[in-house]
Amino acid sequence: DAGVTQSPTHLIKTRGQHVTLRCSPISGHKSVSWYQQVLGQGPQFIFQYYEKEERGRGNFPDRFSARQFPNYSSELNVNALLLGDSALYLCASSQGPEADTQYFGPGTRLTVL
Amino acid sequence: AQSVTQLDSHVSVSEGTPVLLRCNYSSSYSPSLFWYVQHPNKGLQLLLKYTSAATLVKGINGFEAEFKKSETSFHLTKPSAHMSDAAEYFCVVSPSGTYKYIFGTGTRLKVLA
């Protein structure tokens, strides 16, 4: 079975632009979570979606949004990019929404210039 | 508030000697606890998971961790380090009834030949 996949692998944007990151969960998994990992730090929780509904949101501004599609894939959108948004964005999938093992994708490396 | 503290940002061991990576957590109720490993330019891989069954949890690649409620600790150990164990290790808490993962700041393990 394929693991969690994310696209693109790398992305370079300039300040003020908008970006869309994509994630496909493991087959059969209905929950997708997004994390931001700044260099040298642990991942920080951004969103969780389960059965296409937002189940939780971390301490991130409204410039960050996400959605989950009927096939359980997900998009993370970031508007009005700032230099501080440069990070590795990780997607994780799990079968259920709570205390379930999350399986992580390889991440999308976003650089904002 | 729930949190997790990894007590060492860097640990160096010689190949063949024991590994100890320390983690303390703070959580209102019995949490789920995880250890993940992140090799350079690779995604996060689950090493092991504790969910209120046996307090000694065995994981992949010879790693194990012991849940000690009285000490609120979940330290990761391995009897004999291999060069391939060099990586970043993250302790994660998922409080009971919640959906989010809370990551520690990570411990970088260096294995000396």
PDB file of C-alpha atoms in Angstrom:
ATOM      1  CA  ASP A   1       0.000   0.000   0.000  1.00  0.00           C
ATOM      2  CA  ALA A   2       1.178   3.505  -0.760  1.00  0.00           C
ATOM      3  CA  GLY A   3       1.927   5.720   2.185  1.00  0.00           C
ATOM      4  CA  VAL A   4       0.883   9.310   2.640  1.00  0.00           C
ATOM      5  CA  THR A   5       1.829  11.358  -0.399  1.00  0.00           C
ATOM      6  CA  GLN A   6       2.316  15.112  -0.602  1.00  0.00           C
ATOM      7  CA  SER A   7       2.854  17.495  -3.462  1.00  0.00           C
ATOM      8  CA  PRO A   8       4.819  19.419  -4.397  1.00  0.00           C
ATOM      9  CA  THR A   9       8.061  18.344  -2.754  1.00  0.00           C
ATOM     10  CA  HIS A  10       9.568  21.806  -2.788  1.00  0.00           C
ATOM     11  CA  LEU A  11       8.107  25.224  -3.418  1.00  0.00           C
ATOM     12  CA  ILE A  12       9.534  28.721  -3.595  1.00  0.00           C
ATOM     13  CA  LYS A  13       7.233  31.727  -3.265  1.00  0.00           C
ATOM     14  CA  THR A  14       7.600  35.424  -2.583  1.00  0.00           C
ATOM     15  CA  ARG A  15       6.034  37.425   0.224  1.00  0.00           C
ATOM     16  CA  GLY A  16       2.361  38.187  -0.287  1.00  0.00           C
ATOM     17  CA  GLN A  17       1.720  35.267  -2.601  1.00  0.00           C
ATOM     18  CA  HIS A  18      -0.663  32.402  -2.007  1.00  0.00           C
ATOM     19  CA  VAL A  19       0.230  28.698  -1.863  1.00  0.00           C
ATOM     20  CA  THR A  20      -1.708  25.418  -2.011  1.00  0.00           C
ATOM     21  CA  LEU A  21      -0.248  22.191  -0.678  1.00  0.00           C
ATOM     22  CA  ARG A  22      -1.802  18.808  -1.342  1.00  0.00           C
ATOM     23  CA  CYS A  23      -1.984  15.546   0.556  1.00  0.00           C
ATOM     24  CA  SER A  24      -3.323  12.082  -0.208  1.00  0.00           C
ATOM     25  CA  PRO A  25      -3.881   9.855   2.830  1.00  0.00           C
ATOM     26  CA  ILE A  26      -3.281   6.149   3.130  1.00  0.00           C
ATOM     27  CA  SER A  27      -6.115   4.202   1.547  1.00  0.00           C
ATOM     28  CA  GLY A  28      -8.880   3.657   4.099  1.00  0.00           C
ATOM     29  CA  HIS A  29      -7.812   6.527   6.335  1.00  0.00           C
ATOM     30  CA  LYS A  30     -10.468   9.165   6.871  1.00  0.00           C
ATOM     31  CA  SER A  31      -8.537  11.677   8.949  1.00  0.00           C
ATOM     32  CA  VAL A  32      -5.889  14.117   7.746  1.00  0.00           C
ATOM     33  CA  SER A  33      -3.852  16.441   9.922  1.00  0.00           C
ATOM     34  CA  TRP A  34      -1.467  19.225   8.921  1.00  0.00           C
ATOM     35  CA  TYR A  35       1.658  20.307  10.792  1.00  0.00           C
ATOM     36  CA  GLN A  36       4.242  23.044  10.316  1.00  0.00           C
ATOM     37  CA  GLN A  37       7.858  22.225  11.157  1.00  0.00           C
ATOM     38  CA  VAL A  38      10.186  25.183  11.301  1.00  0.00           C
ATOM     39  CA  LEU A  39      13.869  24.330  11.005  1.00  0.00           C
ATOM     40  CA  GLY A  40      15.242  23.056  14.304  1.00  0.00           C
ATOM     41  CA  GLN A  41      11.864  22.674  15.990  1.00  0.00           C
ATOM     42  CA  GLY A  42       9.225  20.011  16.463  1.00  0.00           C
ATOM     43  CA  PRO A  43       6.130  19.986  14.256  1.00  0.00           C
ATOM     44  CA  GLN A  44       3.277  22.289  15.304  1.00  0.00           C
ATOM     45  CA  PHE A  45      -0.340  21.239  14.799  1.00  0.00           C
ATOM     46  CA  ILE A  46      -2.288  23.345  12.265  1.00  0.00           C
ATOM     47  CA  PHE A  47      -5.506  21.467  11.405  1.00  0.00           C
ATOM     48  CA  GLN A  48      -7.250  18.140  11.607  1.00  0.00           C
ATOM     49  CA  TYR A  49     -10.015  17.045   9.252  1.00  0.00           C
ATOM     50  CA  TYR A  50     -12.117  13.950   9.737  1.00  0.00           C
ATOM     51  CA  GLU A  51     -14.868  12.869   7.379  1.00  0.00           C
ATOM     52  CA  LYS A  52     -14.499  16.171   5.543  1.00  0.00           C
ATOM     53  CA  GLU A  53     -15.152  18.297   8.614  1.00  0.00           C
ATOM     54  CA  GLU A  54     -12.669  20.387  10.553  1.00  0.00           C
ATOM     55  CA  ARG A  55     -12.159  18.746  13.933  1.00  0.00           C
ATOM     56  CA  GLY A  56      -9.480  20.973  15.320  1.00  0.00           C
ATOM     57  CA  ARG A  57      -7.287  23.960  14.675  1.00  0.00           C
ATOM     58  CA  GLY A  58      -3.986  24.973  16.176  1.00  0.00           C
ATOM     59  CA  ASN A  59      -2.773  28.442  17.020  1.00  0.00           C
ATOM     60  CA  PHE A  60      -2.342  29.711  13.459  1.00  0.00           C
ATOM     61  CA  PRO A  61      -3.737  32.877  11.838  1.00  0.00           C
ATOM     62  CA  ASP A  62      -6.720  32.925   9.495  1.00  0.00           C
ATOM     63  CA  ARG A  63      -4.335  33.127   6.551  1.00  0.00           C
ATOM     64  CA  PHE A  64      -4.123  29.358   6.956  1.00  0.00           C
ATOM     65  CA  SER A  65      -7.075  27.315   5.745  1.00  0.00           C
ATOM     66  CA  ALA A  66      -7.679  23.755   4.652  1.00  0.00           C
ATOM     67  CA  ARG A  67     -10.300  21.435   3.303  1.00  0.00           C
ATOM     68  CA  GLN A  68     -10.862  17.742   2.799  1.00  0.00           C
ATOM     69  CA  PHE A  69     -12.404  16.248  -0.307  1.00  0.00           C
ATOM     70  CA  PRO A  70     -14.839  13.320  -0.685  1.00  0.00           C
ATOM     71  CA  ASN A  71     -11.922  11.004  -1.474  1.00  0.00           C
ATOM     72  CA  TYR A  72     -10.329  12.140   1.838  1.00  0.00           C
ATOM     73  CA  SER A  73      -7.437  13.960   0.189  1.00  0.00           C
ATOM     74  CA  SER A  74      -6.745  17.407   1.556  1.00  0.00           C
ATOM     75  CA  GLU A  75      -5.419  20.823   0.646  1.00  0.00           C
ATOM     76  CA  LEU A  76      -3.701  23.347   2.870  1.00  0.00           C
ATOM     77  CA  ASN A  77      -3.889  26.953   1.691  1.00  0.00           C
ATOM     78  CA  VAL A  78      -1.812  29.830   2.968  1.00  0.00           C
ATOM     79  CA  ASN A  79      -2.576  33.398   1.880  1.00  0.00           C
ATOM     80  CA  ALA A  80      -0.428  36.525   2.070  1.00  0.00           C
ATOM     81  CA  LEU A  81       2.763  34.587   2.665  1.00  0.00           C
ATOM     82  CA  LEU A  82       5.272  35.896   5.177  1.00  0.00           C
ATOM     83  CA  LEU A  83       8.953  35.070   5.477  1.00  0.00           C
ATOM     84  CA  GLY A  84       8.131  33.237   8.706  1.00  0.00           C
ATOM     85  CA  ASP A  85       5.920  30.791   6.831  1.00  0.00           C
ATOM     86  CA  SER A  86       9.051  29.150   5.438  1.00  0.00           C
ATOM     87  CA  ALA A  87       8.948  25.632   6.849  1.00  0.00           C
ATOM     88  CA  LEU A  88       8.390  21.955   6.168  1.00  0.00           C
ATOM     89  CA  TYR A  89       4.656  21.270   5.986  1.00  0.00           C
ATOM     90  CA  LEU A  90       3.740  17.768   7.020  1.00  0.00           C
ATOM     91  CA  CYS A  91       0.545  15.893   6.356  1.00  0.00           C
ATOM     92  CA  ALA A  92      -0.452  12.907   8.469  1.00  0.00           C
ATOM     93  CA  SER A  93      -3.294  10.463   8.038  1.00  0.00           C
ATOM     94  CA  SER A  94      -5.033   8.160  10.500  1.00  0.00           C
ATOM     95  CA  GLN A  95      -8.050   5.908  10.514  1.00  0.00           C
ATOM     96  CA  GLY A  96      -9.908   7.772  13.232  1.00  0.00           C
ATOM     97  CA  PRO A  97      -9.855  11.228  14.728  1.00  0.00           C
ATOM     98  CA  GLU A  98      -8.722  10.618  18.279  1.00  0.00           C
ATOM     99  CA  ALA A  99      -5.569   9.199  19.820  1.00  0.00           C
ATOM    100  CA  ASP A 100      -5.014   7.156  16.715  1.00  0.00           C
ATOM    101  CA  THR A 101      -1.627   6.499  15.220  1.00  0.00           C
ATOM    102  CA  GLN A 102      -0.786   9.110  12.622  1.00  0.00           C
ATOM    103  CA  TYR A 103       1.315   8.252   9.584  1.00  0.00           C
ATOM    104  CA  PHE A 104       3.294  11.099   8.111  1.00  0.00           C
ATOM    105  CA  GLY A 105       4.103  12.018   4.558  1.00  0.00           C
ATOM    106  CA  PRO A 106       7.527  13.274   3.446  1.00  0.00           C
ATOM    107  CA  GLY A 107       6.446  16.888   3.617  1.00  0.00           C
ATOM    108  CA  THR A 108       6.496  19.924   1.370  1.00  0.00           C
ATOM    109  CA  ARG A 109       9.416  22.292   1.853  1.00  0.00           C
ATOM    110  CA  LEU A 110       8.129  25.870   1.425  1.00  0.00           C
ATOM    111  CA  THR A 111      10.589  28.718   1.064  1.00  0.00           C
ATOM    112  CA  VAL A 112       9.264  32.276   1.125  1.00  0.00           C
ATOM    113  CA  LEU A 113      11.599  34.938  -0.262  1.00  0.00           C
TER     114      LEU A 113
ATOM    115  CA  ALA B   1      -2.289  22.612  29.461  1.00  0.00           C
ATOM    116  CA  GLN B   2      -0.780  19.563  27.900  1.00  0.00           C
ATOM    117  CA  SER B   3       2.902  19.620  27.034  1.00  0.00           C
ATOM    118  CA  VAL B   4       5.893  17.416  26.441  1.00  0.00           C
ATOM    119  CA  THR B   5       9.494  18.125  27.390  1.00  0.00           C
ATOM    120  CA  GLN B   6      12.492  16.424  25.874  1.00  0.00           C
ATOM    121  CA  LEU B   7      15.221  16.965  28.376  1.00  0.00           C
ATOM    122  CA  ASP B   8      18.197  16.775  26.004  1.00  0.00           C
ATOM    123  CA  SER B   9      18.470  18.582  22.688  1.00  0.00           C
ATOM    124  CA  HIS B  10      21.557  16.552  21.705  1.00  0.00           C
ATOM    125  CA  VAL B  11      22.794  13.123  22.796  1.00  0.00           C
ATOM    126  CA  SER B  12      26.037  11.486  21.657  1.00  0.00           C
ATOM    127  CA  VAL B  13      26.806   7.802  22.197  1.00  0.00           C
ATOM    128  CA  SER B  14      29.396   5.407  20.884  1.00  0.00           C
ATOM    129  CA  GLU B  15      28.306   2.612  18.582  1.00  0.00           C
ATOM    130  CA  GLY B  16      27.383  -0.458  20.622  1.00  0.00           C
ATOM    131  CA  THR B  17      26.597   1.453  23.821  1.00  0.00           C
ATOM    132  CA  PRO B  18      23.115   2.029  25.302  1.00  0.00           C
ATOM    133  CA  VAL B  19      20.863   4.876  24.230  1.00  0.00           C
ATOM    134  CA  LEU B  20      18.630   6.869  26.597  1.00  0.00           C
ATOM    135  CA  LEU B  21      16.445   9.693  25.295  1.00  0.00           C
ATOM    136  CA  ARG B  22      14.394  11.371  28.003  1.00  0.00           C
ATOM    137  CA  CYS B  23      10.831  12.636  27.772  1.00  0.00           C
ATOM    138  CA  ASN B  24       8.461  14.048  30.378  1.00  0.00           C
ATOM    139  CA  TYR B  25       4.840  14.925  29.687  1.00  0.00           C
ATOM    140  CA  SER B  26       2.093  16.926  31.263  1.00  0.00           C
ATOM    141  CA  SER B  27      -1.477  15.868  30.636  1.00  0.00           C
ATOM    142  CA  SER B  28      -4.744  16.019  32.546  1.00  0.00           C
ATOM    143  CA  TYR B  29      -5.788  12.423  31.874  1.00  0.00           C
ATOM    144  CA  SER B  30      -4.123   9.271  30.634  1.00  0.00           C
ATOM    145  CA  PRO B  31      -2.643  10.289  27.329  1.00  0.00           C
ATOM    146  CA  SER B  32      -1.427   8.332  24.366  1.00  0.00           C
ATOM    147  CA  LEU B  33       2.317   8.658  23.972  1.00  0.00           C
ATOM    148  CA  PHE B  34       4.490   8.096  20.934  1.00  0.00           C
ATOM    149  CA  TRP B  35       8.080   8.235  19.815  1.00  0.00           C
ATOM    150  CA  TYR B  36       8.819   9.164  16.211  1.00  0.00           C
ATOM    151  CA  VAL B  37      12.148   9.287  14.400  1.00  0.00           C
ATOM    152  CA  GLN B  38      13.070  11.662  11.591  1.00  0.00           C
ATOM    153  CA  HIS B  39      16.074  10.898   9.432  1.00  0.00           C
ATOM    154  CA  PRO B  40      17.536  13.731   7.349  1.00  0.00           C
ATOM    155  CA  ASN B  41      15.330  14.594   4.387  1.00  0.00           C
ATOM    156  CA  LYS B  42      12.868  11.867   5.311  1.00  0.00           C
ATOM    157  CA  GLY B  43       9.429  11.841   6.869  1.00  0.00           C
ATOM    158  CA  LEU B  44       8.541  11.016  10.441  1.00  0.00           C
ATOM    159  CA  GLN B  45       8.471   7.301  11.210  1.00  0.00           C
ATOM    160  CA  LEU B  46       6.628   5.790  14.167  1.00  0.00           C
ATOM    161  CA  LEU B  47       8.945   3.954  16.555  1.00  0.00           C
ATOM    162  CA  LEU B  48       6.433   2.950  19.202  1.00  0.00           C
ATOM    163  CA  LYS B  49       3.142   3.845  20.854  1.00  0.00           C
ATOM    164  CA  TYR B  50       1.712   3.642  24.378  1.00  0.00           C
ATOM    165  CA  THR B  51      -2.055   3.557  24.896  1.00  0.00           C
ATOM    166  CA  SER B  52      -2.621   2.359  28.513  1.00  0.00           C
ATOM    167  CA  ALA B  53      -1.864  -1.307  27.963  1.00  0.00           C
ATOM    168  CA  ALA B  54       1.538  -2.641  29.059  1.00  0.00           C
ATOM    169  CA  THR B  55       3.758   0.041  30.570  1.00  0.00           C
ATOM    170  CA  LEU B  56       6.834  -1.298  28.740  1.00  0.00           C
ATOM    171  CA  VAL B  57       6.375  -0.774  25.042  1.00  0.00           C
ATOM    172  CA  LYS B  58       8.553  -2.418  22.431  1.00  0.00           C
ATOM    173  CA  GLY B  59       9.054  -0.722  19.094  1.00  0.00           C
ATOM    174  CA  ILE B  60      10.908  -1.183  15.876  1.00  0.00           C
ATOM    175  CA  ASN B  61      14.679  -1.462  15.465  1.00  0.00           C
ATOM    176  CA  GLY B  62      15.232  -2.610  19.055  1.00  0.00           C
ATOM    177  CA  PHE B  63      13.843   0.511  20.728  1.00  0.00           C
ATOM    178  CA  GLU B  64      11.584   0.386  23.749  1.00  0.00           C
ATOM    179  CA  ALA B  65      10.034   2.864  26.152  1.00  0.00           C
ATOM    180  CA  GLU B  66       8.626   2.640  29.650  1.00  0.00           C
ATOM    181  CA  PHE B  67       5.587   4.613  30.768  1.00  0.00           C
ATOM    182  CA  LYS B  68       5.950   5.767  34.392  1.00  0.00           C
ATOM    183  CA  LYS B  69       2.830   7.572  35.519  1.00  0.00           C
ATOM    184  CA  SER B  70       4.255   8.556  38.903  1.00  0.00           C
ATOM    185  CA  GLU B  71       7.157  10.297  37.183  1.00  0.00           C
ATOM    186  CA  THR B  72       5.142  11.437  34.125  1.00  0.00           C
ATOM    187  CA  SER B  73       7.962  10.080  32.002  1.00  0.00           C
ATOM    188  CA  PHE B  74       8.213   8.086  28.790  1.00  0.00           C
ATOM    189  CA  HIS B  75      11.933   7.608  28.167  1.00  0.00           C
ATOM    190  CA  LEU B  76      13.195   5.854  25.026  1.00  0.00           C
ATOM    191  CA  THR B  77      15.973   3.280  25.300  1.00  0.00           C
ATOM    192  CA  LYS B  78      17.968   0.909  23.141  1.00  0.00           C
ATOM    193  CA  PRO B  79      20.573  -1.536  24.479  1.00  0.00           C
ATOM    194  CA  SER B  80      23.106  -1.053  21.697  1.00  0.00           C
ATOM    195  CA  ALA B  81      23.326   1.886  19.315  1.00  0.00           C
ATOM    196  CA  HIS B  82      23.946   1.470  15.586  1.00  0.00           C
ATOM    197  CA  MET B  83      25.295   4.095  13.224  1.00  0.00           C
ATOM    198  CA  SER B  84      21.955   4.012  11.415  1.00  0.00           C
ATOM    199  CA  ASP B  85      20.204   5.245  14.595  1.00  0.00           C
ATOM    200  CA  ALA B  86      21.639   8.729  14.101  1.00  0.00           C
ATOM    201  CA  ALA B  87      18.585  10.931  13.588  1.00  0.00           C
ATOM    202  CA  GLU B  88      16.165  13.348  15.290  1.00  0.00           C
ATOM    203  CA  TYR B  89      13.782  11.770  17.785  1.00  0.00           C
ATOM    204  CA  PHE B  90      10.471  13.287  18.836  1.00  0.00           C
ATOM    205  CA  CYS B  91       8.361  12.439  21.859  1.00  0.00           C
ATOM    206  CA  VAL B  92       4.665  13.086  21.234  1.00  0.00           C
ATOM    207  CA  VAL B  93       1.661  13.269  23.554  1.00  0.00           C
ATOM    208  CA  SER B  94      -1.925  13.010  22.428  1.00  0.00           C
ATOM    209  CA  PRO B  95      -4.182  13.813  25.380  1.00  0.00           C
ATOM    210  CA  SER B  96      -7.107  11.477  25.941  1.00  0.00           C
ATOM    211  CA  GLY B  97     -10.199  12.436  23.963  1.00  0.00           C
ATOM    212  CA  THR B  98      -8.377  14.884  21.728  1.00  0.00           C
ATOM    213  CA  TYR B  99      -7.311  14.836  18.146  1.00  0.00           C
ATOM    214  CA  LYS B 100      -4.036  16.634  18.180  1.00  0.00           C
ATOM    215  CA  TYR B 101      -0.444  15.572  18.532  1.00  0.00           C
ATOM    216  CA  ILE B 102       1.781  17.725  20.735  1.00  0.00           C
ATOM    217  CA  PHE B 103       5.431  17.317  19.794  1.00  0.00           C
ATOM    218  CA  GLY B 104       8.485  17.836  21.927  1.00  0.00           C
ATOM    219  CA  THR B 105      11.327  19.938  20.591  1.00  0.00           C
ATOM    220  CA  GLY B 106      13.299  16.872  19.554  1.00  0.00           C
ATOM    221  CA  THR B 107      16.551  15.172  20.534  1.00  0.00           C
ATOM    222  CA  ARG B 108      19.290  14.814  17.968  1.00  0.00           C
ATOM    223  CA  LEU B 109      21.088  11.514  18.447  1.00  0.00           C
ATOM    224  CA  LYS B 110      24.670  11.249  17.239  1.00  0.00           C
ATOM    225  CA  VAL B 111      26.352   7.841  17.089  1.00  0.00           C
ATOM    226  CA  LEU B 112      30.140   7.821  17.151  1.00  0.00           C
ATOM    227  CA  ALA B 113      32.156   5.086  15.478  1.00  0.00           C
TER     228      ALA B 113
END
